[in-house]
Amino acid sequence: MIRDSYLFTSESVSEGHPDKVSDRISDAIVDKFLAVDPASRVAVETLTTTNRVVLAGEVRGPESITKGSMEQTARNVVKKIGYEQDGFHWKKMNVEVHVHGQSGDIAMGVDASGNKDEGAGDQGIMFGYATDETENLMPATLDFSHKILKSMADERHGSAIKELGPDSKSQVTLQYVNGKPVRATSVVVSTQHSAETNQERVREIVLPHIENILPDGWIPAADELYINPTGQFIIGGPDGDVGLTGRKIIVDTYGGAAQHGGGAFSGKDPTKVDRSAAYATRYLAKNIVAAGFAHRCSIQLAYAIGVSKPLSLYVDFHQTGNVDPAKLEKLLSEVMDLSPRGIREHLGLNRPIYERTAAYGHFGRDPEEDGGFSWEKLDLVDVLKSEF
């Protein structure tokens, strides 16, 4: 039985959240390698804490990218985010780089050789999802949460208002009726601010961003707008809490509205199916919903390390579909090569396009001219429609 009325909540975190600082540094390292050699292999994790950044992982790529250049990349990322605080400063922080060459055992299983196609970099399951409740076919709770924080960050970077810091979080709860969102019942925004900024001023700065993002008439009652509910948020970012790559996988994907295979994206080159196959499943699910085959669609892929073909492909319409999912599963394998190599080539993933994905979601973004967010394109809609 499908519930006809319920509340659902998703959260987002800003580019200055300690985990997102780590994600962005890791993805900037991926971009650095791919910009020089698109065939580079990268798996780099980042830890951030009080005036300290630690990089660790394995790579295979151009020797011109040294530990010193990776350190400078980390500093550049932190500077762009805007951290120039006593406890976390792009210039003063200590950066350790513990990055070594890729394991020969992994390379042997994954690389193409002879008649063997390139295999998956690891076993795993990946999910993609789309819903027609928003124009970008994303869950509305997460879409609004991302956009509130992105709006605040744009103002912080581009205006004279500098009272808020880089670290912030949002959470939006919507009421759903007959499967569609109709209003917000509560909104939470917590944001780092200067010691001189009082809570009344914080609310004054934040409230317009909520009002501008939510649809007309959706603003909840004043007592359900929780802006810095703890009362003070001066110490933030990696100085306030340790950050690690890959700890915000629900924020990165669908805000809890869909299943997740468990693999993180950031710090991984596109031969890793944790990343590339998750992008492919979103791409397929989005085109299916845009084609009008269902109001909601989830897709699962599964892989084995060293094996090129997916072990399984599953389509779920959540009881909202109007075509045969089994027929569609067969068709999807025909319209897109779902091997790791096929995905990378179809979506053009061997490019330096990943640092920009590290905050405000990997999905629901606009495709960009240089190939960024290519998995958000709707270029399969006509092909799918022609088969049904």
Coordinates of C-alpha atoms in Angstrom, one line a residue:
M1 CA 0.0 0.0 0.0
I2 CA 1.3 3.5 -0.9
R3 CA 0.8 6.1 1.8
D4 CA -1.1 9.1 0.5
S5 CA 0.1 11.6 3.1
Y6 CA 3.4 11.8 5.1
L7 CA 6.3 13.9 6.1
F8 CA 9.8 13.4 4.6
T9 CA 13.1 15.1 5.4
S10 CA 16.5 15.5 3.7
E11 CA 19.6 17.4 4.7
S12 CA 22.5 19.1 3.0
V13 CA 25.9 20.4 4.1
S14 CA 27.9 23.3 2.6
E15 CA 31.3 23.3 0.9
G16 CA 32.8 24.4 4.2
H17 CA 31.6 21.4 6.1
P18 CA 34.6 19.4 7.2
D19 CA 33.6 16.3 5.3
K20 CA 33.0 18.4 2.2
V21 CA 36.3 20.1 2.5
S22 CA 37.8 16.6 2.5
D23 CA 35.7 15.5 -0.5
R24 CA 36.7 18.6 -2.5
I25 CA 40.4 18.2 -1.9
S26 CA 40.2 14.5 -2.9
D27 CA 38.3 15.4 -6.1
A28 CA 40.7 18.2 -6.9
I29 CA 43.5 15.6 -6.8
V30 CA 41.5 13.5 -9.2
D31 CA 41.1 16.4 -11.6
K32 CA 44.8 17.2 -11.3
F33 CA 45.7 13.8 -12.6
L34 CA 43.0 13.5 -15.3
A35 CA 44.0 17.0 -16.7
V36 CA 47.5 15.6 -17.5
D37 CA 46.6 12.0 -18.3
P38 CA 43.0 11.0 -18.8
A39 CA 44.0 7.4 -18.2
S40 CA 45.2 8.1 -14.7
R41 CA 44.1 5.9 -11.8
V42 CA 43.4 7.7 -8.5
A43 CA 42.0 6.7 -5.2
V44 CA 42.9 9.4 -2.6
E45 CA 41.3 10.0 0.8
T46 CA 41.6 13.2 2.8
L47 CA 41.4 13.9 6.5
T48 CA 41.0 17.5 7.8
T49 CA 41.2 18.7 11.3
T50 CA 42.5 21.8 13.2
N51 CA 45.1 23.4 10.8
R52 CA 46.0 20.0 9.4
V53 CA 45.2 18.1 6.2
V54 CA 46.3 14.5 5.5
L55 CA 46.2 12.9 2.1
A56 CA 46.5 9.1 1.7
G57 CA 45.9 6.7 -1.2
E58 CA 47.2 5.2 -4.3
V59 CA 47.6 6.5 -7.8
R60 CA 49.0 5.6 -11.2
G61 CA 49.7 8.6 -13.4
P62 CA 52.2 11.2 -14.5
E63 CA 55.3 11.6 -12.4
S64 CA 55.1 15.3 -12.9
I65 CA 52.4 15.4 -10.2
T66 CA 54.5 15.3 -7.1
K67 CA 53.6 15.3 -3.4
G68 CA 54.5 19.0 -3.4
S69 CA 52.0 19.7 -6.1
M70 CA 49.3 17.7 -4.3
E71 CA 50.0 19.8 -1.2
Q72 CA 49.5 23.0 -3.2
T73 CA 46.3 21.7 -4.6
A74 CA 44.9 21.1 -1.1
R75 CA 45.9 24.7 -0.1
N76 CA 44.2 26.1 -3.2
V77 CA 41.0 24.3 -2.4
V78 CA 40.9 25.5 1.2
K79 CA 41.6 29.1 0.0
K80 CA 38.8 28.9 -2.6
I81 CA 36.3 27.7 0.1
G82 CA 37.3 30.7 2.2
Y83 CA 39.1 29.4 5.2
E84 CA 41.4 32.0 6.7
Q85 CA 40.6 31.3 10.4
D86 CA 42.9 30.8 13.3
G87 CA 42.0 27.1 13.6
F88 CA 42.0 26.4 9.9
H89 CA 43.9 28.6 7.4
W90 CA 45.0 27.6 3.9
K91 CA 48.4 29.1 4.3
K92 CA 49.2 28.1 7.9
M93 CA 47.8 24.5 7.9
N94 CA 50.1 21.5 7.9
V95 CA 49.7 19.2 4.9
E96 CA 50.9 15.6 4.9
V97 CA 50.9 13.6 1.7
H98 CA 50.9 9.8 2.0
V99 CA 50.1 8.8 -1.5
H100 CA 51.8 5.8 -3.2
G101 CA 51.6 3.8 -6.4
Q102 CA 48.6 1.6 -7.3
S103 CA 48.7 -2.0 -6.2
G104 CA 49.9 -4.3 -9.0
D105 CA 47.3 -6.9 -8.0
I106 CA 44.5 -4.4 -8.5
A107 CA 45.9 -3.1 -11.8
M108 CA 46.2 -6.7 -13.1
G109 CA 42.6 -7.4 -12.4
V110 CA 41.2 -4.2 -13.8
D111 CA 43.3 -3.4 -16.8
A112 CA 42.4 -4.5 -20.3
S113 CA 44.8 -7.1 -21.9
G114 CA 44.6 -9.3 -24.9
N115 CA 40.9 -10.3 -25.4
K116 CA 40.0 -9.2 -21.9
D117 CA 38.1 -5.9 -21.6
E118 CA 38.8 -3.5 -18.7
G119 CA 37.1 -4.9 -15.6
A120 CA 35.4 -3.2 -12.6
G121 CA 37.8 -1.7 -10.0
D122 CA 35.9 -3.5 -7.2
Q123 CA 32.8 -5.5 -6.5
G124 CA 29.7 -3.6 -5.5
I125 CA 26.2 -2.4 -6.1
M126 CA 25.2 1.0 -7.3
F127 CA 21.8 2.7 -7.4
G128 CA 20.3 5.6 -9.5
Y129 CA 17.0 7.4 -8.9
A130 CA 14.8 10.0 -10.4
T131 CA 11.4 11.4 -9.5
D132 CA 9.2 13.9 -11.3
E133 CA 8.4 15.9 -8.2
T134 CA 10.9 18.6 -9.3
E135 CA 12.0 20.0 -12.7
N136 CA 15.5 18.5 -12.3
L137 CA 13.9 15.1 -11.4
M138 CA 15.3 15.1 -7.9
P139 CA 13.7 14.6 -4.5
A140 CA 12.3 18.0 -3.5
T141 CA 13.5 17.8 0.1
L142 CA 17.1 17.4 -0.9
D143 CA 16.9 19.8 -3.9
F144 CA 15.7 22.7 -1.6
S145 CA 18.3 21.8 1.1
H146 CA 21.1 22.0 -1.5
K147 CA 19.8 25.2 -3.0
I148 CA 19.5 27.1 0.3
L149 CA 23.1 26.5 1.1
K150 CA 24.3 27.2 -2.4
S151 CA 22.5 30.5 -2.3
M152 CA 24.1 31.4 1.0
A153 CA 27.6 30.4 -0.3
D154 CA 27.1 32.5 -3.5
E155 CA 26.3 35.6 -1.3
R156 CA 29.3 34.9 0.9
H157 CA 31.6 34.7 -2.1
G158 CA 30.1 37.5 -4.1
S159 CA 28.8 40.2 -1.9
A160 CA 29.9 42.5 0.9
I161 CA 28.2 40.4 3.5
K162 CA 31.0 38.5 5.2
E163 CA 29.5 37.8 8.6
L164 CA 28.8 34.1 7.9
G165 CA 31.5 31.5 7.7
P166 CA 32.0 28.6 5.2
D167 CA 30.5 25.8 7.4
S168 CA 26.7 25.4 7.3
K169 CA 24.0 22.7 7.2
S170 CA 20.4 22.7 6.1
Q171 CA 17.4 20.4 6.6
V172 CA 14.0 20.6 4.9
T173 CA 10.9 18.7 5.9
L174 CA 8.0 18.5 3.4
Q175 CA 4.5 17.3 3.6
Y176 CA 3.6 14.9 0.7
V177 CA 0.0 14.3 -0.4
N178 CA -0.7 11.6 -3.0
G179 CA 3.0 11.2 -3.5
K180 CA 3.7 14.9 -4.3
P181 CA 5.2 17.6 -2.0
V182 CA 2.7 20.4 -1.1
R183 CA 4.4 22.5 1.6
A184 CA 7.3 22.7 4.0
T185 CA 6.5 21.9 7.6
S186 CA 10.0 22.8 9.0
V187 CA 13.3 24.1 7.8
V188 CA 16.6 24.0 9.8
V189 CA 19.7 26.0 8.8
S190 CA 22.8 26.2 11.0
T191 CA 25.6 28.4 9.8
Q192 CA 29.0 29.4 11.1
H193 CA 29.3 33.1 11.9
S194 CA 31.7 35.7 13.2
A195 CA 32.0 36.3 17.0
E196 CA 30.6 39.9 16.4
T197 CA 27.4 38.6 14.7
N198 CA 24.4 38.1 17.0
Q199 CA 21.7 35.5 16.4
E200 CA 19.1 38.1 15.3
R201 CA 21.5 39.2 12.5
V202 CA 22.2 35.6 11.5
R203 CA 18.5 35.1 11.1
E204 CA 18.2 38.3 9.1
I205 CA 20.8 37.1 6.6
V206 CA 19.6 33.5 6.3
L207 CA 15.8 34.0 6.1
P208 CA 15.8 35.5 2.5
H209 CA 17.7 32.5 1.2
I210 CA 15.0 30.2 2.5
E211 CA 12.2 32.4 1.2
N212 CA 13.8 32.6 -2.3
I213 CA 14.2 28.9 -2.7
L214 CA 10.9 27.5 -1.4
P215 CA 7.9 27.9 -3.7
D216 CA 5.4 30.6 -2.9
G217 CA 3.2 29.7 0.1
W218 CA 5.5 27.0 1.2
I219 CA 7.3 28.8 4.1
P220 CA 6.5 27.1 7.4
A221 CA 5.3 28.9 10.5
A222 CA 7.9 31.1 12.2
D223 CA 8.3 28.6 15.1
E224 CA 9.2 25.9 12.6
L225 CA 12.1 27.9 11.1
Y226 CA 15.1 26.8 13.1
I227 CA 18.0 29.0 12.3
N228 CA 21.1 28.3 14.4
P229 CA 18.9 26.5 17.0
T230 CA 21.9 25.9 19.4
G231 CA 22.3 29.7 19.6
Q232 CA 26.0 30.1 18.6
F233 CA 28.2 28.6 15.8
I234 CA 31.5 30.4 15.8
I235 CA 34.0 27.6 15.7
G236 CA 33.3 25.5 12.6
G237 CA 34.8 23.6 9.7
P238 CA 37.7 21.2 10.4
D239 CA 38.6 23.2 13.5
G240 CA 35.3 22.3 15.0
D241 CA 35.1 18.7 13.8
V242 CA 37.2 16.2 11.9
G243 CA 36.4 15.8 8.2
L244 CA 36.8 12.7 6.1
T245 CA 36.3 11.9 2.4
G246 CA 33.2 9.9 1.7
R247 CA 31.1 10.5 4.8
K248 CA 28.2 12.3 3.2
I249 CA 27.1 9.7 0.7
I250 CA 23.4 10.4 1.3
V251 CA 23.8 14.2 0.9
D252 CA 25.7 13.4 -2.3
T253 CA 22.9 11.3 -3.8
Y254 CA 19.2 11.4 -3.0
G255 CA 18.8 12.6 0.6
G256 CA 17.5 9.2 1.8
A257 CA 14.7 9.1 -0.7
A258 CA 16.3 6.2 -2.6
Q259 CA 18.5 3.2 -1.9
H260 CA 22.3 3.6 -1.8
G261 CA 24.9 0.9 -2.5
G262 CA 27.3 2.3 0.1
G263 CA 30.2 3.4 -2.1
A264 CA 31.4 7.0 -1.9
F265 CA 32.3 9.0 -5.0
S266 CA 34.9 11.6 -4.2
G267 CA 38.6 10.9 -4.6
K268 CA 38.0 8.1 -7.2
D269 CA 38.8 8.2 -10.9
P270 CA 35.9 7.1 -13.2
T271 CA 37.3 3.5 -13.6
K272 CA 35.9 3.0 -10.1
V273 CA 32.3 1.8 -10.6
D274 CA 31.3 3.2 -7.2
R275 CA 31.4 6.5 -9.1
S276 CA 30.9 5.8 -12.8
A277 CA 28.1 3.2 -12.4
A278 CA 26.2 5.4 -9.9
Y279 CA 26.4 8.2 -12.5
A280 CA 25.2 5.8 -15.2
T281 CA 22.2 4.6 -13.1
R282 CA 21.1 8.2 -12.4
Y283 CA 21.5 9.0 -16.1
L284 CA 19.2 6.0 -17.1
A285 CA 16.7 6.6 -14.3
K286 CA 16.4 10.3 -15.2
N287 CA 15.8 9.6 -18.9
I288 CA 13.2 7.0 -18.0
V289 CA 11.2 9.4 -15.9
A290 CA 11.7 12.2 -18.5
A291 CA 10.3 9.8 -21.1
G292 CA 7.1 9.5 -19.1
F293 CA 7.5 5.8 -18.3
A294 CA 7.1 6.3 -14.5
H295 CA 6.8 9.0 -11.9
R296 CA 9.6 7.4 -9.9
C297 CA 12.4 5.1 -11.0
S298 CA 15.2 3.3 -9.2
I299 CA 17.9 1.3 -11.0
Q300 CA 20.4 -1.1 -9.5
L301 CA 23.7 -2.4 -11.1
A302 CA 26.1 -4.9 -9.6
Y303 CA 29.7 -5.7 -10.6
A304 CA 32.5 -8.1 -9.7
I305 CA 36.1 -6.9 -9.5
G306 CA 38.0 -7.5 -12.8
V307 CA 34.8 -8.4 -14.7
S308 CA 33.6 -6.0 -17.4
K309 CA 29.9 -6.9 -17.7
P310 CA 27.5 -6.0 -14.9
L311 CA 26.2 -9.0 -13.0
S312 CA 22.7 -7.6 -12.8
L313 CA 20.4 -4.8 -13.9
Y314 CA 17.2 -4.1 -12.0
V315 CA 14.5 -1.5 -12.7
D316 CA 11.9 -0.5 -10.0
F317 CA 9.1 1.9 -10.8
H318 CA 7.8 2.0 -7.2
Q319 CA 4.3 1.1 -8.5
T320 CA 4.2 4.3 -10.7
G321 CA 5.2 2.8 -14.1
N322 CA 3.3 2.3 -17.3
V323 CA 5.7 0.1 -19.3
D324 CA 7.1 -3.4 -18.7
P325 CA 10.2 -3.1 -16.6
A326 CA 11.6 -6.4 -17.8
K327 CA 11.4 -5.2 -21.4
L328 CA 13.0 -1.9 -20.3
E329 CA 15.9 -3.7 -18.6
K330 CA 16.7 -5.5 -21.8
L331 CA 16.5 -2.2 -23.8
L332 CA 18.8 -0.3 -21.4
S333 CA 21.6 -2.8 -22.0
E334 CA 21.2 -2.2 -25.7
V335 CA 21.2 1.6 -25.7
M336 CA 24.2 1.9 -23.4
D337 CA 27.3 -0.3 -22.8
L338 CA 27.3 -0.7 -19.1
S339 CA 30.8 -2.0 -18.8
P340 CA 33.2 0.3 -16.9
R341 CA 34.8 1.4 -20.2
G342 CA 31.4 1.8 -21.9
I343 CA 30.1 4.0 -19.2
R344 CA 33.2 6.2 -19.2
E345 CA 33.1 6.6 -23.0
H346 CA 29.4 7.2 -23.2
L347 CA 29.4 9.9 -20.5
G348 CA 32.9 11.3 -21.3
L349 CA 34.1 10.8 -17.7
N350 CA 37.9 10.8 -18.2
R351 CA 38.0 14.6 -17.8
P352 CA 38.9 16.9 -14.9
I353 CA 35.2 17.6 -14.0
Y354 CA 35.0 16.3 -10.4
E355 CA 36.0 19.1 -8.0
R356 CA 32.7 20.9 -8.8
T357 CA 30.7 17.8 -7.8
A358 CA 32.0 17.7 -4.2
A359 CA 29.4 20.1 -2.7
Y360 CA 25.6 20.6 -3.3
G361 CA 25.0 17.2 -4.8
H362 CA 26.3 15.1 -7.7
F363 CA 22.9 14.9 -9.2
G364 CA 20.2 17.4 -10.2
R365 CA 22.8 19.8 -11.7
D366 CA 22.8 21.3 -15.2
P367 CA 25.1 19.6 -17.8
E368 CA 28.1 21.8 -18.7
E369 CA 29.8 22.6 -21.9
D370 CA 33.1 21.0 -20.9
G371 CA 31.4 17.7 -20.0
G372 CA 30.7 18.3 -16.4
F373 CA 27.5 16.6 -15.1
S374 CA 27.1 14.8 -18.4
W375 CA 25.0 12.1 -16.6
E376 CA 22.3 14.7 -16.2
K377 CA 21.7 14.9 -20.0
L378 CA 18.3 13.8 -21.4
D379 CA 19.6 12.5 -24.7
L380 CA 18.1 9.0 -24.4
V381 CA 14.5 10.1 -24.1
D382 CA 13.6 9.9 -27.8
V383 CA 15.4 6.5 -28.2
L384 CA 13.5 5.0 -25.2
K385 CA 10.2 6.4 -26.5
S386 CA 10.7 4.9 -29.9
E387 CA 10.9 1.4 -28.5
F388 CA 7.6 1.7 -26.6

